[in-house]
Coordinates of C-alpha atoms and ligand atoms in Angstrom, one line a residue:
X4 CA -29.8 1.7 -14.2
X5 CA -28.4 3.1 -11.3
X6 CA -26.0 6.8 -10.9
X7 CA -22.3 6.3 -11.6
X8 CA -20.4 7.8 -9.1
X9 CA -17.2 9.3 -9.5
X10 CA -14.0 9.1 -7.7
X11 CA -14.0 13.1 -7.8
X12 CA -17.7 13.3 -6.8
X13 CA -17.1 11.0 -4.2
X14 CA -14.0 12.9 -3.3
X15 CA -16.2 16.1 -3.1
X16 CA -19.1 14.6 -1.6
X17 CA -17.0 13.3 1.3
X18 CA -15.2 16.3 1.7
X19 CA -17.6 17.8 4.7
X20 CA -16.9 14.8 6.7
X21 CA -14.0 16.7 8.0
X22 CA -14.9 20.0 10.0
X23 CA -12.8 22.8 8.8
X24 CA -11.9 21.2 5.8
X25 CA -10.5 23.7 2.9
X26 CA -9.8 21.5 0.1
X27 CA -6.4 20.8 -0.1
X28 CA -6.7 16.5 1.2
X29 CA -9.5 16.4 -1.9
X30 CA -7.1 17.9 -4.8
X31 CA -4.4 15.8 -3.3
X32 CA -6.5 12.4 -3.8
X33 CA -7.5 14.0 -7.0
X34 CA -3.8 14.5 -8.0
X35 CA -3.0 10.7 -7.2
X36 CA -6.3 9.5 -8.9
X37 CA -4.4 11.3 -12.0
X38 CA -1.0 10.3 -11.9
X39 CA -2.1 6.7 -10.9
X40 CA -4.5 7.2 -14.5
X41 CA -0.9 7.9 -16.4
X42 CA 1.4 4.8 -14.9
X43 CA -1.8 2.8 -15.6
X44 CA -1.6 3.8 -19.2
X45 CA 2.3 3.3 -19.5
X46 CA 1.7 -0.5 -17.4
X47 CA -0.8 -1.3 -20.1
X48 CA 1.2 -0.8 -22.8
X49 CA 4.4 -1.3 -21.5
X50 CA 5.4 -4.6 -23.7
X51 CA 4.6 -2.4 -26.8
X52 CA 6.8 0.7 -25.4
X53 CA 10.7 0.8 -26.1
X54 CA 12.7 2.0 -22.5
X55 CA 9.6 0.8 -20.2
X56 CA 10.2 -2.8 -19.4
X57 CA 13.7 -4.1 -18.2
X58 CA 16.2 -3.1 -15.3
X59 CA 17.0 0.4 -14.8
X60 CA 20.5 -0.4 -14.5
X61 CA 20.7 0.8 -11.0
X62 CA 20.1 0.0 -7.3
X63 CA 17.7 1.7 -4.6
X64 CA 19.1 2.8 -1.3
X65 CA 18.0 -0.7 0.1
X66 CA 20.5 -2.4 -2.7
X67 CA 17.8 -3.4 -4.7
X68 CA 17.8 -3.7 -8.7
X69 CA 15.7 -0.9 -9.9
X70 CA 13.5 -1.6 -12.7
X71 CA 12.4 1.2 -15.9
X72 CA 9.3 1.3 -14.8
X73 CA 9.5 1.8 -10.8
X74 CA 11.8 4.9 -11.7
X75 CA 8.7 6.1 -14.4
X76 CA 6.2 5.8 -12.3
X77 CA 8.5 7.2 -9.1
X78 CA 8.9 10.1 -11.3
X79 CA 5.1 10.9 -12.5
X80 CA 3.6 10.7 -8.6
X81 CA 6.9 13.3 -7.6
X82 CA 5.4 15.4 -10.4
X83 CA 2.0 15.2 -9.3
X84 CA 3.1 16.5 -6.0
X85 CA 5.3 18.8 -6.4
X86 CA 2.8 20.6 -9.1
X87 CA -0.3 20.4 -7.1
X88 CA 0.6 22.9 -3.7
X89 CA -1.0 20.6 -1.1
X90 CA 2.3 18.5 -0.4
X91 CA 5.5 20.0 0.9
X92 CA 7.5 17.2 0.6
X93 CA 7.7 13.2 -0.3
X94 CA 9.5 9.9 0.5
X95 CA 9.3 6.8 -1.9
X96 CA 10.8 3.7 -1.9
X97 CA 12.9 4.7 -4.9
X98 CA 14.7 7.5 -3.2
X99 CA 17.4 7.4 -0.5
X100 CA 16.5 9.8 1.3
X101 CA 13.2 12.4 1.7
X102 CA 12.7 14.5 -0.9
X103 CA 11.4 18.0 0.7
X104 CA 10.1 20.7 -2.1
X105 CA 11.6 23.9 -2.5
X106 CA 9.4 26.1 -3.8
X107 CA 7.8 28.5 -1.7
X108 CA 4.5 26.9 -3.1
X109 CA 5.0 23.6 -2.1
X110 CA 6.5 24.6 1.4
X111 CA 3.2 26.0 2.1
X112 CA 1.4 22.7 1.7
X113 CA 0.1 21.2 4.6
X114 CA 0.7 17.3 3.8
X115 CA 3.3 14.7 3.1
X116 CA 3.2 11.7 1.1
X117 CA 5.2 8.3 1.5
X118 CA 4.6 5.9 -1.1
X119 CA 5.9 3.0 -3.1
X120 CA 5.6 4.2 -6.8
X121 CA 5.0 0.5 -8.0
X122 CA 5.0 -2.8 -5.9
X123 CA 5.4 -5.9 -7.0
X124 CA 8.8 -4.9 -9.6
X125 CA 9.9 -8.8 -10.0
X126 CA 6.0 -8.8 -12.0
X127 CA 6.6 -6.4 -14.1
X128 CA 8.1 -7.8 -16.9
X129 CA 5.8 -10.1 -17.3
X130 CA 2.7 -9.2 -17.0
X131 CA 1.6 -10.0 -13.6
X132 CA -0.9 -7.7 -11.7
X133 CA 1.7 -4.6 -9.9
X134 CA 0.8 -1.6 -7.6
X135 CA 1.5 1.5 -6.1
X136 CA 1.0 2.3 -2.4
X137 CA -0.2 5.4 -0.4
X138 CA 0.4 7.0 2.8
X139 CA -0.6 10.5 3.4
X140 CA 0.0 12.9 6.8
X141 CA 0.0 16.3 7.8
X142 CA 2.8 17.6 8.7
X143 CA 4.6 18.8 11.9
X144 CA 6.7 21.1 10.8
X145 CA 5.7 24.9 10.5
X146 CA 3.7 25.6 7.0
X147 CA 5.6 27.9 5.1
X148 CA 9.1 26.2 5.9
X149 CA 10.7 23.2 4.3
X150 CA 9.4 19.5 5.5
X151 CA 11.4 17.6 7.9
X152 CA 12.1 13.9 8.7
X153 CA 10.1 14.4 11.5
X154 CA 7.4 15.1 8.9
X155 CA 7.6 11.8 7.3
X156 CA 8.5 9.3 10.6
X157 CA 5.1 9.5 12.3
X158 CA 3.4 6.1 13.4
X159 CA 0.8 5.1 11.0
X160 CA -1.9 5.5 13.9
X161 CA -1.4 9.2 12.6
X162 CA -2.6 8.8 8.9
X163 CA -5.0 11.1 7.7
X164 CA -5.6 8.8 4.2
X165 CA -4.2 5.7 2.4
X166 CA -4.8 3.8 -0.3
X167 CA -3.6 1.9 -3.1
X168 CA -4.2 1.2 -6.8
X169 CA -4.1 -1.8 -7.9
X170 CA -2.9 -2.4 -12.1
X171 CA -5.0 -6.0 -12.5
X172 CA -7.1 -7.2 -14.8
X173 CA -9.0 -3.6 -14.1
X174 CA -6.7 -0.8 -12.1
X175 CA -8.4 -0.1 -8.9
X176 CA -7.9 2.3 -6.6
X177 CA -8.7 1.8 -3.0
X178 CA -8.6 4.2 -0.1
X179 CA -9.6 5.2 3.3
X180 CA -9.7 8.4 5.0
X181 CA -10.7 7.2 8.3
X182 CA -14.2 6.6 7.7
X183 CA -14.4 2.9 5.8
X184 CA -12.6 1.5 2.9
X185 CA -13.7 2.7 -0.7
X186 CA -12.8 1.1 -4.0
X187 CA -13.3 2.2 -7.3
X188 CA -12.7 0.7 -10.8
X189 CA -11.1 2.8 -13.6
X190 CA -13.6 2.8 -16.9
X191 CA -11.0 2.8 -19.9
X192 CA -13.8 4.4 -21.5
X193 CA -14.2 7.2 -20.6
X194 CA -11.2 7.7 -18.4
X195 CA -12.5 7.9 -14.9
X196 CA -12.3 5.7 -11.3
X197 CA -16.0 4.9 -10.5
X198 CA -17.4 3.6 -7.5
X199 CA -17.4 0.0 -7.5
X200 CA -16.9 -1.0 -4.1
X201 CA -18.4 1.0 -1.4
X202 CA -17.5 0.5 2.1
X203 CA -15.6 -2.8 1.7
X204 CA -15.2 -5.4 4.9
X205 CA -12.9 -8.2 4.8
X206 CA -14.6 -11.0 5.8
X207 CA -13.1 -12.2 10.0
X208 CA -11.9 -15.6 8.5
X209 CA -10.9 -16.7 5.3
X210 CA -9.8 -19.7 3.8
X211 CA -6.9 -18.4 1.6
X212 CA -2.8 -18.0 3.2
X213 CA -0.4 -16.1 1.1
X214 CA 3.4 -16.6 1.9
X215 CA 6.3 -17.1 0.0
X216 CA 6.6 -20.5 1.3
X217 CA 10.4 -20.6 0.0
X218 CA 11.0 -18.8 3.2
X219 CA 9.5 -21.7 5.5
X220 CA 13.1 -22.9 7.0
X221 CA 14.3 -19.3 7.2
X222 CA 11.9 -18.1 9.8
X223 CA 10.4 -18.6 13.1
X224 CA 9.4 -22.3 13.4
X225 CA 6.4 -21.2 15.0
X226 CA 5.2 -20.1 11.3
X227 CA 6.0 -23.6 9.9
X228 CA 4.1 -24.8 13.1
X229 CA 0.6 -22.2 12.1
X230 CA 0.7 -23.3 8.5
X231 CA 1.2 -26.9 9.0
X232 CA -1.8 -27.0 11.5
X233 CA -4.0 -24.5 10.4
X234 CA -3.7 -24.0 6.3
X235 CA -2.4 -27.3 5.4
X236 CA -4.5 -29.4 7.1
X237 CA -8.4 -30.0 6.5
X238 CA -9.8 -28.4 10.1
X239 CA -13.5 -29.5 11.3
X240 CA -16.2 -28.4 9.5
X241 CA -14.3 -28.2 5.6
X242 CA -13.8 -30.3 2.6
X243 CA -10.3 -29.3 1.9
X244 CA -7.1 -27.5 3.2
X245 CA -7.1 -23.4 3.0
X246 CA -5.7 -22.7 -0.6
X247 CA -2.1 -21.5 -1.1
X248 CA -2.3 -18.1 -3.1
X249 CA 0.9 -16.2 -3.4
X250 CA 1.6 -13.7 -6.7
X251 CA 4.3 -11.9 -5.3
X252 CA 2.7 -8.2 -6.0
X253 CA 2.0 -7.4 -2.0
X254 CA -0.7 -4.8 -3.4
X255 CA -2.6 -7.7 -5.3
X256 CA -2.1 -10.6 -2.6
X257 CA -3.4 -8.0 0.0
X258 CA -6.2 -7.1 -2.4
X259 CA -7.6 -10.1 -2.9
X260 CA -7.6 -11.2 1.0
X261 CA -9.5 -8.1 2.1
X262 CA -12.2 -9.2 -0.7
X263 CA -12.3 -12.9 -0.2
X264 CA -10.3 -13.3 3.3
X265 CA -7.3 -14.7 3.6
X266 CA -3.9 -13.9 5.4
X267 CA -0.6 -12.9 3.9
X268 CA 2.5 -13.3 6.1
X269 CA 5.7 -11.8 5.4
X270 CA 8.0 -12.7 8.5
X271 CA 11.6 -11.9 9.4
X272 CA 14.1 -14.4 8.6
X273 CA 17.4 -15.1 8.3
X274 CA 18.2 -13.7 4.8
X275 CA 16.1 -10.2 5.8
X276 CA 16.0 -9.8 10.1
X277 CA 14.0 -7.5 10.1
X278 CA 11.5 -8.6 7.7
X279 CA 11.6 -7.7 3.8
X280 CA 8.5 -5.1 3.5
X281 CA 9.1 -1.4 4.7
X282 CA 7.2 -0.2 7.3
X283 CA 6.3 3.9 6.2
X284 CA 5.0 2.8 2.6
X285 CA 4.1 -0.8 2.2
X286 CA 3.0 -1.6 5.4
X287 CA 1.5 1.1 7.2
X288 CA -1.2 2.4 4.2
X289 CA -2.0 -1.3 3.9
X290 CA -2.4 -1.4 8.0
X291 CA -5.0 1.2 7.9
X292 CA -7.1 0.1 5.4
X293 CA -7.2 -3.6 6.8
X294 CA -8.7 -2.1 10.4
X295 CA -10.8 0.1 8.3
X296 CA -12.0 -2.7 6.5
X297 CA -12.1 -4.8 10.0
X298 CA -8.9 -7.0 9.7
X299 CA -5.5 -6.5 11.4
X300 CA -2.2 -6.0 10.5
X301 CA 0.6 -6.7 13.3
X302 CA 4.2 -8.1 13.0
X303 CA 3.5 -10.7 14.8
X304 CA 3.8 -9.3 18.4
X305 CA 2.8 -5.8 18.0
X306 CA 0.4 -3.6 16.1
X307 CA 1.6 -2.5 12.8
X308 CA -0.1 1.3 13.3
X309 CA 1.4 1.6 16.4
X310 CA 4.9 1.6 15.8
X311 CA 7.1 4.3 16.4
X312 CA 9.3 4.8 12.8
X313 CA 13.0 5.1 13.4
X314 CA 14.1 5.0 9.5
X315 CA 12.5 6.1 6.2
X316 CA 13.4 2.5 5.0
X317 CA 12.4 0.4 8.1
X318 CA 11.6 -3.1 7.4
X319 CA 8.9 -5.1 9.7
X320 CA 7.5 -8.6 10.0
X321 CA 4.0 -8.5 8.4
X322 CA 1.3 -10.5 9.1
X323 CA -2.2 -8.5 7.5
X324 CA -5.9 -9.8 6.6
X325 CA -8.9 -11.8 8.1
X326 CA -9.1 -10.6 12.1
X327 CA -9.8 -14.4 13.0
X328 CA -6.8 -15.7 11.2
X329 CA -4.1 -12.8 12.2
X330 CA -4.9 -13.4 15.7
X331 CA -4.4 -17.9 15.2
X332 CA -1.0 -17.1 13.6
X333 CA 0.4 -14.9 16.2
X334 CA -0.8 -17.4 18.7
X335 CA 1.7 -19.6 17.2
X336 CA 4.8 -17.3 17.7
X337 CA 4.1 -16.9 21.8
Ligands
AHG414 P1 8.7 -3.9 -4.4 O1 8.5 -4.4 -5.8 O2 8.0 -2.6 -4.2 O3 10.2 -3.8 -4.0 O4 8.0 -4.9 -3.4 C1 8.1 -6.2 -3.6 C2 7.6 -6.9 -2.3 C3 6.1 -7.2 -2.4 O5 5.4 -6.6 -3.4 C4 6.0 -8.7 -2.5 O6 4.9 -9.2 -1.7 C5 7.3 -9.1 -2.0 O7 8.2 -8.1 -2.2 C6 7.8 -10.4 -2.7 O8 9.0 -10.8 -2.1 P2 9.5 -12.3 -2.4 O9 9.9 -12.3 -3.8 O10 10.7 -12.3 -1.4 O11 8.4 -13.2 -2.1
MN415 MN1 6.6 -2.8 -2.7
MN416 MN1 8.2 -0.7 -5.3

């Protein structure tokens, strides 16, 4: 039988692949690893739980409904940074605006942290695999003062670490610091994320396409045009058509391309111009660990990573998996 490896001994293992490295980036992914351990407890049972499934009976800045459970879990990751020291301040989808911490302890950590507390909120409810998204940086504001916008609009090119954890039919947590794409599988049993796995590559073409094809008019006809040729039809070589997989959780769609291939497409269209997923915390952690894992992520013209952010809640066009199939469907919107 071979070791089990821990998410913290991995963590600590990895931890002199980065010269000068003190600590702090290793509690923080420790910190997640924890609070993700807690909102996959309260997803579990969430059915049996009274005030944990249902509308919030509120909006988000973006005029979205906010559901009980987005606002739990938004709350338990705040917690977990603003306890641990190593962050000095947050954004999150469920927040107007960024949340900088106060305390004279927080404002001396080094990093920031934009995230999406839990993806996938139309799922919720009924049982359907959800998520919570990752994006970490250090900050360019002076350590010791309080974090600035500045702090949290820096291209995704600039990421020190994402990841993602995935509440399936096993919660996973994925991430990258740079160096490859790690996943690890949480053991109800004795409570810890274990390596399960190591250095993941997508596969350069698939045979899956993930769109909500309701969407097909809305949008740029050269998308209608890719998916018609390419997914719908059987191509030389195959016994059958790509397979249409879409479950509406981008965390789950996105983690089942970069393990079987595949390409999810979330365009701009008339209903949402600028696209409907936000750049800073769905998009950009999900970008990083695609080319990590050798796939792309672009909007359809340009490189999702290298985007200069203008607004916390910037929404793109996103087209993300299998390097081979990414690069067929933008040929379509030339
Ligand atoms: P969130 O629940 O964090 O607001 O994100 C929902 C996103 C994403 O997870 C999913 O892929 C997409 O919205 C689904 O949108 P449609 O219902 O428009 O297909
Ligand atoms: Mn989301
Ligand atoms: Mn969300």
């Amino acid at each position: 039988m071979s070791k089990v490896i821990t998410l913290h001994e991995f963590i600590m293992d990895r931890q002199s692949d980065f010269p000068f490295a003190t600590g702090e980036l290793s509690r923080l992914l420790s910190d997640i690893a924890v609070a993700s351990k807690i909102v996959s407890n309260d997803v579990r049972r969430a059915g049996l739980l009274e005030n944990f499934l249902g509308a919030q009976g509120s909006t988000n800045i973006q005029g979205e409904e906010q559901q009980k459970l987005d606002v739990i879990a938004d709350n338990q990751f705040i917690n977990a940074f603003q306890t641990g020291g190593e962050v000095c301040g947050i954004a999150s989808e469920e927040n107007d605006d960024f949340m900088p911490f106060e305390s004279q302890f927080s404002k001396n950590g080094k990093y920031v942290v934009l995230f999406d507390p839990l993806d996938g909120s139309s799922n919720i409810d009924v049982n359907v695999s959800i998520g919570t998204i990752f994006s970490i940086y250090h900050r360019k504001s002076e350590i010791g003062t309080s974090a600035t916008l500045e702090d949290m609009l820096q291209p995704g090119d600039e990421q020190i670490a994402a990841g993602y954890v995935l509440y399936g039919s096993s919660t996973m947590l994925v991430y990258t610091t740079g160096k490859g794409v790690n996943g690890f599988t949480l053991d109800p049993s004795i409570g810890e994320f274990c390596l399960s796995h190591p250095d993941m590559k997508t596969p350069e073409m698939g045979r899956i396409y993930a769109m909500n094809e309701g969407n097909v008019n809305i949008c740029d006809p050269g998308i209608k045009e890719y998916i018609e040729a390419k997914c719908q039809q059987i191509l030389e070589g195959a016994e059958r058509p790509y397979s249409g997989r879409y479950i509406g959780s981008l965390v789950a769609d996105f983690h089942r391309n970069l393990i079987k291939g595949g390409i999810y497409i979330y365009p701009a269209t008339t209903v949402d111009p600028e696209g409907k997923l936000r750049l800073l915390y769905e998009c950009n952690p999900l970008a990083f660990i695609a080319e990590q894992a050798g796939g792309l992520a672009s909007t359809g013209r340009e490189r999702i990573l290298s985007i200069k952010p203008e607004r916390l809640h910037q929404r793109v066009p996103f087209f993300i998996g299998s390097k081979a199939m990414i690069e067929q469907a933008e040929s379509f919107l030339k």
